[in-house]
Amino acid sequence: MRSTVLLPLAILGICTLHRVDSEGWSYGGNNGLDWGSDANHPYCTDGDYSHQSPIDIQTSETVLNDKLEPFAFSNHWNLPVTHGELVNNGHTYQFNDNDGIRTVSGGGLEGAYTLLQFHFHFGSTNSQVGSEHTIDGGHYPAEIHFVMYNAKVEADLLGRLAVLGFFIDVSDTTDDTFLGEILLSIRNDVKTAAAGDRIDLNNTIDLSTLPETAGLDQYFRYTGSLTTPPCSPVVIWTVFHSPLLISQNQYNSLLGGTDEEGEVIENNFRIAMPVNDRIVYHSPGTVGAAEEKRQGWKYAVTAIGAALGGIVLCTLVAAVVMLVMKHKKTEAT
Ligand SMILES: [Zn+2]
């Protein structure tokens, strides 16, 4: 279930003592608030954080974009990943697809984007907080990012990457078969591997059911950045409205791993960055997100109008009745 718990910036801000790993950054305890102070990661402040990710998506403020049609997945998604590997990178578990053949197009993207890797962001034991993006201020327990690239766009320009982000929710009854297989492959030897260690998962990663996932036409779109250093502002973000559902056991597959220094990998999400003047769009199919909320307001306004109308009508009726009674009384005298 989605949590409405927000991590107060003030509390996070005082947790400034933290370990820095070999790549020069960690989630530390303040979830990325200090990355910009590192001269090696100038994009992480981006001046005023105006193009940074993740963000909080306020659904009532998203704007309909008719060009955000459904995505088209290439047929290659039906094939097992021939050259796949799983990496404990010290921050998360990352699945590299070295086949370089699975593409998506459509979805308001210009041209085709090729799958490079996917990875997870998550919380900790019994935590309801773990997703990077939030919806109306609420976290989900986890989020998965499919990182796609377009080689025709220069590496440092917006549009070089397109990330497809799915929220992940923990359900009492659901064992998601697609994510379940993926999560099962995060074996204990990888979870405790030295950062950078990788294992081959050739022909065992099956992504064939992803294109069939319900609700792929319901998504939000905005322009932003990588959510880890160097925080490059080159990403066209897609955040799907409906979460993928997994069981508690499947979620637990993400927990208990360590980085190369033995520190537990958990709470690996960056805190929401300011939206500023960016527009967050929603696809025409995203009725359940923004439109429902607006409908709710309409109903509220209608109900208030009906109540006020009723009061006015009652007052008029009462006035007429009093006039008639007064008239009759006058006649009687
Ligand atoms: Zn990510």
XYZ file of C-alpha atoms and ligand atoms in Angstrom:
334
model
C 0.000 0.000 0.000
C 1.270 3.444 -0.854
C 2.542 5.353 2.113
C 1.856 9.015 2.597
C 4.876 9.295 4.843
C 7.194 12.024 3.691
C 10.742 12.160 4.968
C 11.102 15.583 6.523
C 13.953 17.515 4.960
C 14.880 18.889 8.341
C 15.424 15.434 9.811
C 17.365 14.297 6.758
C 19.431 17.445 6.797
C 20.924 16.813 10.204
C 22.085 13.334 9.246
C 25.170 14.653 7.519
C 27.732 12.277 8.960
C 28.014 9.436 6.568
C 30.411 7.201 4.773
C 31.453 8.032 1.222
C 32.177 5.087 -1.036
C 34.850 4.630 -3.669
C 32.740 6.389 -6.287
C 32.631 9.445 -4.072
C 29.009 9.343 -3.054
C 26.532 7.431 -0.938
C 22.938 7.737 0.177
C 24.384 8.249 3.629
C 21.299 9.159 5.589
C 20.377 12.321 3.764
C 19.370 10.664 0.502
C 21.433 12.758 -1.839
C 20.991 16.234 -0.434
C 24.745 16.816 -0.242
C 25.820 15.450 -3.602
C 25.905 18.895 -5.143
C 28.546 20.051 -2.669
C 30.989 17.654 -4.286
C 32.908 19.361 -7.069
C 32.963 16.072 -8.932
C 29.196 16.157 -9.335
C 28.262 19.684 -10.417
C 25.108 18.539 -12.182
C 23.675 17.356 -8.869
C 22.775 20.915 -7.941
C 22.279 22.080 -11.496
C 22.287 25.631 -10.167
C 18.809 25.597 -8.679
C 18.029 21.885 -9.018
C 15.682 22.916 -11.824
C 16.217 19.844 -13.961
C 16.817 17.184 -11.340
C 15.076 13.899 -10.580
C 13.181 12.359 -8.928
C 10.205 14.628 -8.260
C 6.922 14.510 -6.429
C 4.122 14.210 -8.992
C 1.152 16.296 -7.968
C -1.492 14.588 -10.063
C -3.938 17.500 -10.069
C -1.257 19.729 -11.594
C -0.275 17.412 -14.429
C -1.241 18.472 -17.945
C -2.853 16.247 -20.570
C -0.592 15.612 -23.571
C -2.344 13.932 -26.501
C 1.002 12.945 -28.020
C 1.721 10.519 -25.181
C 0.392 7.491 -27.013
C 1.065 3.866 -25.929
C 4.599 2.489 -26.269
C 5.625 0.031 -28.967
C 7.983 -2.725 -27.792
C 10.137 -4.554 -30.333
C 9.621 -8.305 -30.720
C 13.027 -8.900 -29.155
C 11.470 -8.483 -25.726
C 10.020 -11.961 -26.207
C 13.507 -13.494 -26.283
C 15.552 -14.353 -23.168
C 18.471 -12.012 -22.599
C 21.388 -13.813 -24.254
C 24.104 -11.653 -22.752
C 22.790 -10.668 -19.358
C 24.624 -9.980 -16.159
C 23.799 -8.942 -12.620
C 25.978 -6.421 -10.855
C 26.154 -5.384 -7.222
C 27.345 -1.843 -7.842
C 27.459 -0.950 -4.186
C 24.263 1.097 -4.399
C 21.769 -1.351 -5.896
C 21.455 -4.510 -7.993
C 21.722 -3.739 -11.665
C 20.821 -6.067 -14.537
C 22.773 -5.278 -17.693
C 21.296 -6.261 -21.030
C 24.297 -6.516 -23.328
C 22.262 -7.833 -26.259
C 21.440 -4.298 -27.319
C 18.373 -5.311 -29.311
C 15.326 -4.568 -27.117
C 13.798 -1.247 -28.085
C 10.782 0.892 -27.313
C 9.343 3.610 -29.496
C 6.147 5.608 -29.464
C 5.108 6.902 -26.073
C 5.845 10.447 -27.230
C 9.535 9.585 -27.685
C 11.430 10.621 -30.794
C 12.911 7.526 -32.381
C 13.718 4.174 -30.812
C 15.396 3.689 -27.436
C 17.415 0.574 -26.631
C 17.426 -1.156 -23.248
C 20.763 -0.780 -21.478
C 20.066 -1.917 -17.921
C 17.474 -1.964 -15.166
C 17.844 -1.646 -11.399
C 15.915 -1.163 -8.176
C 15.417 1.528 -5.545
C 13.951 0.377 -2.254
C 13.609 0.980 1.458
C 14.434 -1.269 4.370
C 12.775 -3.927 6.494
C 9.084 -3.176 7.103
C 9.485 0.191 5.401
C 6.711 1.736 3.329
C 9.203 4.201 1.876
C 11.584 3.317 -0.923
C 10.443 4.668 -4.283
C 12.274 7.648 -5.727
C 9.309 9.379 -7.313
C 6.318 10.107 -5.147
C 2.669 10.591 -6.059
C 0.865 13.414 -4.271
C 3.531 13.216 -1.580
C 3.285 9.462 -1.069
C 6.032 6.874 -1.538
C 5.688 3.305 -2.705
C 7.941 0.660 -1.115
C 10.161 0.382 -4.219
C 10.708 1.499 -7.810
C 12.322 -0.157 -10.827
C 14.041 1.829 -13.584
C 14.502 0.552 -17.124
C 17.288 2.695 -18.581
C 17.043 3.089 -22.359
C 19.365 5.056 -24.646
C 19.235 6.654 -28.056
C 22.663 6.632 -29.724
C 21.502 9.288 -32.190
C 21.330 11.864 -29.396
C 24.630 13.255 -28.122
C 25.659 11.845 -24.765
C 25.332 15.112 -22.846
C 22.029 16.252 -24.332
C 18.480 15.853 -23.078
C 16.938 12.826 -24.726
C 20.093 10.716 -24.708
C 18.364 8.555 -22.102
C 14.751 7.607 -21.546
C 13.952 5.882 -18.268
C 10.783 3.870 -17.796
C 9.978 3.900 -14.088
C 7.503 1.619 -12.376
C 6.395 1.898 -8.781
C 6.453 -1.408 -6.903
C 3.867 -2.141 -4.247
C 3.789 -5.010 -1.762
C 0.580 -6.999 -1.847
C -0.654 -9.624 0.619
C -1.628 -12.054 -2.088
C 0.234 -11.281 -5.270
C 3.373 -13.011 -6.495
C 4.328 -11.084 -9.592
C 5.751 -13.690 -11.974
C 7.708 -11.243 -14.120
C 9.407 -9.425 -11.272
C 9.466 -12.581 -9.166
C 11.882 -14.319 -11.532
C 14.058 -11.240 -11.623
C 14.087 -10.884 -7.848
C 14.854 -14.562 -7.326
C 17.984 -14.147 -9.428
C 19.416 -11.697 -6.885
C 21.307 -14.453 -5.166
C 23.031 -14.145 -1.852
C 26.489 -14.347 -3.386
C 25.701 -11.244 -5.429
C 24.089 -9.441 -2.524
C 27.307 -9.731 -0.566
C 29.707 -9.369 -3.481
C 32.356 -6.716 -3.613
C 31.013 -3.700 -5.445
C 31.493 -4.083 -9.139
C 31.389 -7.862 -9.062
C 29.111 -9.298 -11.671
C 27.714 -12.672 -12.534
C 26.498 -13.914 -15.867
C 22.757 -14.510 -16.143
C 22.746 -15.561 -19.750
C 19.394 -16.841 -21.002
C 17.802 -16.631 -17.566
C 16.397 -13.104 -17.698
C 12.936 -13.175 -19.230
C 11.356 -9.792 -19.944
C 8.670 -11.118 -22.287
C 5.722 -10.235 -20.064
C 6.751 -6.622 -19.536
C 5.143 -5.369 -22.788
C 1.913 -7.105 -21.724
C 1.757 -5.360 -18.358
C -1.617 -3.735 -17.770
C -1.768 0.032 -17.682
C 1.222 0.812 -19.897
C -0.826 3.568 -21.542
C -1.194 5.345 -18.188
C 1.894 7.341 -17.382
C 3.429 10.678 -16.468
C 6.136 12.423 -18.479
C 8.683 15.068 -17.593
C 12.297 15.958 -18.348
C 14.906 15.436 -15.664
C 18.162 13.790 -14.698
C 19.888 10.687 -13.513
C 18.936 10.187 -9.865
C 22.505 9.250 -8.925
C 25.782 11.120 -9.493
C 26.701 12.577 -11.918
C 22.972 13.555 -12.026
C 23.257 14.455 -15.731
C 20.095 16.273 -16.942
C 19.671 14.093 -20.028
C 16.675 11.945 -19.136
C 13.159 11.857 -20.566
C 11.235 10.343 -17.684
C 8.222 8.081 -17.900
C 6.619 7.179 -14.582
C 3.801 4.693 -14.895
C 0.717 5.328 -12.807
C -0.072 1.747 -11.774
C 2.425 -0.042 -9.528
C 3.752 -3.520 -10.215
C 2.654 -5.817 -7.384
C 4.943 -8.233 -5.569
C 4.680 -10.291 -2.405
C 6.476 -9.505 0.834
C 8.822 -12.449 0.194
C 9.721 -11.063 -3.193
C 10.344 -7.652 -1.703
C 12.601 -9.253 0.903
C 14.826 -10.484 -1.952
C 16.032 -6.898 -2.227
C 17.062 -6.660 1.417
C 20.144 -7.789 3.285
C 22.780 -7.116 0.636
C 25.985 -5.223 1.350
C 28.420 -3.039 -0.501
C 32.157 -3.553 -0.673
C 32.643 -2.070 2.781
C 30.037 -4.308 4.336
C 27.436 -1.564 4.639
C 23.858 -2.702 4.059
C 22.340 -1.604 0.757
C 18.976 -0.102 1.664
C 17.050 3.169 1.462
C 18.792 3.791 -1.849
C 16.487 6.517 -3.089
C 17.173 10.178 -3.718
C 14.742 12.600 -2.114
C 12.316 14.442 -4.423
C 13.806 17.463 -6.165
C 11.915 20.716 -6.904
C 9.729 20.684 -9.997
C 10.170 24.439 -10.454
C 8.842 25.588 -13.821
C 8.809 22.162 -15.433
C 5.502 20.790 -16.688
C 4.566 17.238 -15.767
C 2.324 15.736 -18.409
C -0.008 12.788 -18.247
C -0.990 10.496 -21.095
C -4.582 10.389 -22.347
C -4.989 6.985 -20.717
C -4.174 8.298 -17.254
C -7.783 8.830 -16.266
C -7.285 7.361 -12.835
C -4.674 9.905 -11.892
C -5.400 13.492 -12.707
C -8.878 13.323 -14.200
C -10.404 11.437 -11.308
C -9.142 14.039 -8.928
C -10.587 16.809 -11.033
C -13.864 14.909 -11.257
C -13.795 14.716 -7.489
C -13.600 18.475 -7.291
C -16.467 18.770 -9.774
C -18.595 16.498 -7.645
C -17.696 18.466 -4.547
C -18.580 21.739 -6.241
C -21.838 20.242 -7.555
C -22.755 18.960 -4.111
C -22.078 22.335 -2.517
C -24.145 24.002 -5.263
C -27.014 21.600 -4.704
C -26.927 22.237 -0.960
C -26.936 26.014 -1.413
C -29.756 25.704 -3.960
C -31.759 23.653 -1.491
C -31.315 26.253 1.237
C -32.449 29.044 -1.099
C -35.475 26.993 -2.236
C -36.470 26.216 1.360
C -36.168 29.890 2.286
C -38.399 30.887 -0.634
C -41.011 28.252 0.235
C -40.977 29.364 3.864
C -41.400 33.001 2.811
C -44.360 32.131 0.561
C -45.995 30.076 3.319
C -45.579 32.951 5.797
C -47.046 35.428 3.289
C -50.072 33.185 2.650
C -50.639 32.678 6.374
C -50.319 36.437 6.981
C -52.803 37.100 4.147
C -55.303 34.589 5.581
C -54.881 36.099 9.050
C -55.579 39.531 7.584
C -58.697 38.182 5.844
C -59.880 36.611 9.136
C -59.657 39.916 10.937
Zn 17.314 4.476 -10.804
